[in-house]
Short mmCIF file of C-alpha atoms in Angstrom, two decimals:
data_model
loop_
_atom_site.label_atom_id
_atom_site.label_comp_id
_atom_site.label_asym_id
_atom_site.label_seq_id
_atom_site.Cartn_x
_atom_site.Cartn_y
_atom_site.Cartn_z
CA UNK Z 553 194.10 82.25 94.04
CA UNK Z 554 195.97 84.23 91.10
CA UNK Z 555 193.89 86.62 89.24
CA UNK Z 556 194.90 85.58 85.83
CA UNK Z 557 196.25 82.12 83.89
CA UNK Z 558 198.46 82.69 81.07
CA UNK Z 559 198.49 80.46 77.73
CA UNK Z 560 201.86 81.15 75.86
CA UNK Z 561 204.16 80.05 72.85
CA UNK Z 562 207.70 79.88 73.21
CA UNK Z 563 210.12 79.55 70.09
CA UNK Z 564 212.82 77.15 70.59
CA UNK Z 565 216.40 77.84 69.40
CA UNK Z 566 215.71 74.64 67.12
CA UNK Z 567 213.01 76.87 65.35
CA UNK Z 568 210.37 74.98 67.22
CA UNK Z 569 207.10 75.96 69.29
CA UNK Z 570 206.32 75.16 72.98
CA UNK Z 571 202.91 75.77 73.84
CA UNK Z 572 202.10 76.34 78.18
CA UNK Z 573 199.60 77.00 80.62
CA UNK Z 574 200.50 79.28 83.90
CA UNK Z 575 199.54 81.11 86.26
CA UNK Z 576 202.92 83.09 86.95
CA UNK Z 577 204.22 84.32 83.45
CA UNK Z 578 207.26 85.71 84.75
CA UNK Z 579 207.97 82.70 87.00
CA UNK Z 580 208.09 80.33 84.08
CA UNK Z 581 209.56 81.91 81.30
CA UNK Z 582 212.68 82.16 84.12
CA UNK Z 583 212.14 78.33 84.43
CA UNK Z 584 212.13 77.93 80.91
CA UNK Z 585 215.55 79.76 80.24
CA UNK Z 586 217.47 78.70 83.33
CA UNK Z 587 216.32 74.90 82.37
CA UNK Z 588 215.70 73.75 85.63
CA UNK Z 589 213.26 71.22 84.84
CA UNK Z 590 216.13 68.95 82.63
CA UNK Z 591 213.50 66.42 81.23
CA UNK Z 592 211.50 69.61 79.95
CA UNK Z 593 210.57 69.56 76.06
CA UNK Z 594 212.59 73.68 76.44
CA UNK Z 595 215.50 72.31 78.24
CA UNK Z 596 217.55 71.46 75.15
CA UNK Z 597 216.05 73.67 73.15
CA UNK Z 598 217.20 77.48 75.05
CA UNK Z 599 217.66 80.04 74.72
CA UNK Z 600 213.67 80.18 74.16
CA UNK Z 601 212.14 83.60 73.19
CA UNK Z 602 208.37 84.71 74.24
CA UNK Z 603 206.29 85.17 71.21
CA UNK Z 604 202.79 85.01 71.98
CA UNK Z 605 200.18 85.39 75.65
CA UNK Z 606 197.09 86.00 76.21
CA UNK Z 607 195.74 85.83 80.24
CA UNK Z 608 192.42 84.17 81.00
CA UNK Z 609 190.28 84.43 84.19
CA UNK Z 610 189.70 80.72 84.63
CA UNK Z 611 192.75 77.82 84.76
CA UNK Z 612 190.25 75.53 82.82
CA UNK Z 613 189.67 78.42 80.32
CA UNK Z 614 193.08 78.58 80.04
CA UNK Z 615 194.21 74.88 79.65
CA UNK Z 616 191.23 74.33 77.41
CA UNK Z 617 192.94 76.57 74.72
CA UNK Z 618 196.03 75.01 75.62
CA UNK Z 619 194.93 71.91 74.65
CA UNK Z 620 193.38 73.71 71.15
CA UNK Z 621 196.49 75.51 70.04
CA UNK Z 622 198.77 72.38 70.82
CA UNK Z 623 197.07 69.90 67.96
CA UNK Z 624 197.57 73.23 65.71
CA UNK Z 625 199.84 73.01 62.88
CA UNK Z 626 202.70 74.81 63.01
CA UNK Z 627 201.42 77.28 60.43
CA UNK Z 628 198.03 78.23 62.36
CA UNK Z 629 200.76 78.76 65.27
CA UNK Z 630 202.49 81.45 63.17
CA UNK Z 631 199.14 82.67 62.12
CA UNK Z 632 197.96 83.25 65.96
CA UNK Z 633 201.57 84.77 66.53
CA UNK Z 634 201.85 87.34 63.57
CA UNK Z 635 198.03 88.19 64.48
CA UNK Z 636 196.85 87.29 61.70
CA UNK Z 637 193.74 85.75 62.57
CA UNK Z 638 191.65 85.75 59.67
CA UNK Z 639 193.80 83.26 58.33
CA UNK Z 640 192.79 80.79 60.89
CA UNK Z 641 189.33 79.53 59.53
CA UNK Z 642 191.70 79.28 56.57
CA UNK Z 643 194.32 76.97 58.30
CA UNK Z 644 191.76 74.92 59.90
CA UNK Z 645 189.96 73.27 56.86
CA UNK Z 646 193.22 73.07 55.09
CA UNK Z 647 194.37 68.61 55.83
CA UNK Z 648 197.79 69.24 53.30
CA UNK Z 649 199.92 71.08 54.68
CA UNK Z 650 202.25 70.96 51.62
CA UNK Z 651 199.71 72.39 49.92
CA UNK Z 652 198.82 75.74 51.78
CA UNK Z 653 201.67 78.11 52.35
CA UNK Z 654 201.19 81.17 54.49
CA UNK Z 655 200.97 84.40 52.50
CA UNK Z 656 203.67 87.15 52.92
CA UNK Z 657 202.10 90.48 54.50
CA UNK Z 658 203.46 91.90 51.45
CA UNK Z 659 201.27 90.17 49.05
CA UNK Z 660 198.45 90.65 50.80
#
């Protein structure tokens, strides 16, 4: 049994996210780029770059915040990404997006 589960965002070359569950990082990210898997959401969208992980002990922890981050908007995404997560409350009550633009670093 592997000792640690892996959620992760991928950006697409189309400027989208992908958002996984695995339990072999290195294993997928390789799947990912070589596009073996041609009916994967990634496979027309390489080269894809790692931008976000975090490992979990459990597979259901893991897939549970799968699940989460995927009905995210693409702006809590970024948020999670850059770190910045005291915007995510923030992101969360906000139901326009056209209405709530992310805040430069530099004006904060």
């Amino acid at each position: 049994m592997p000792d640690k589960y892996y959620v992760y965002i991928l950006k697409c070359a189309d400027n989208s996210y992908y958002t996984g569950v695995t339990n072999n990082i290195s294993r997928r990210l390789l799947e990912h780029e070589s596009g073996i898997h041609e009916t994967a959401y990634t496979y027309s969208r390489r080269p894809v770059e790692l931008v976000w992980q975090e490992a979990f002990q459990t597979p259901m922890g893991a897939i549970e915040i799968e699940k989460q981050i995927k009905g995210w908007s693409r702006k809590k995404k970024e948020a999670l990404i850059e770190g910045r997560f005291e915007l995510l409350n923030e992101l969360a009550s906000c139901q326009n997006q056209t209405h709530f633009s992310l805040p430069s670093k530099k004006e904060e």
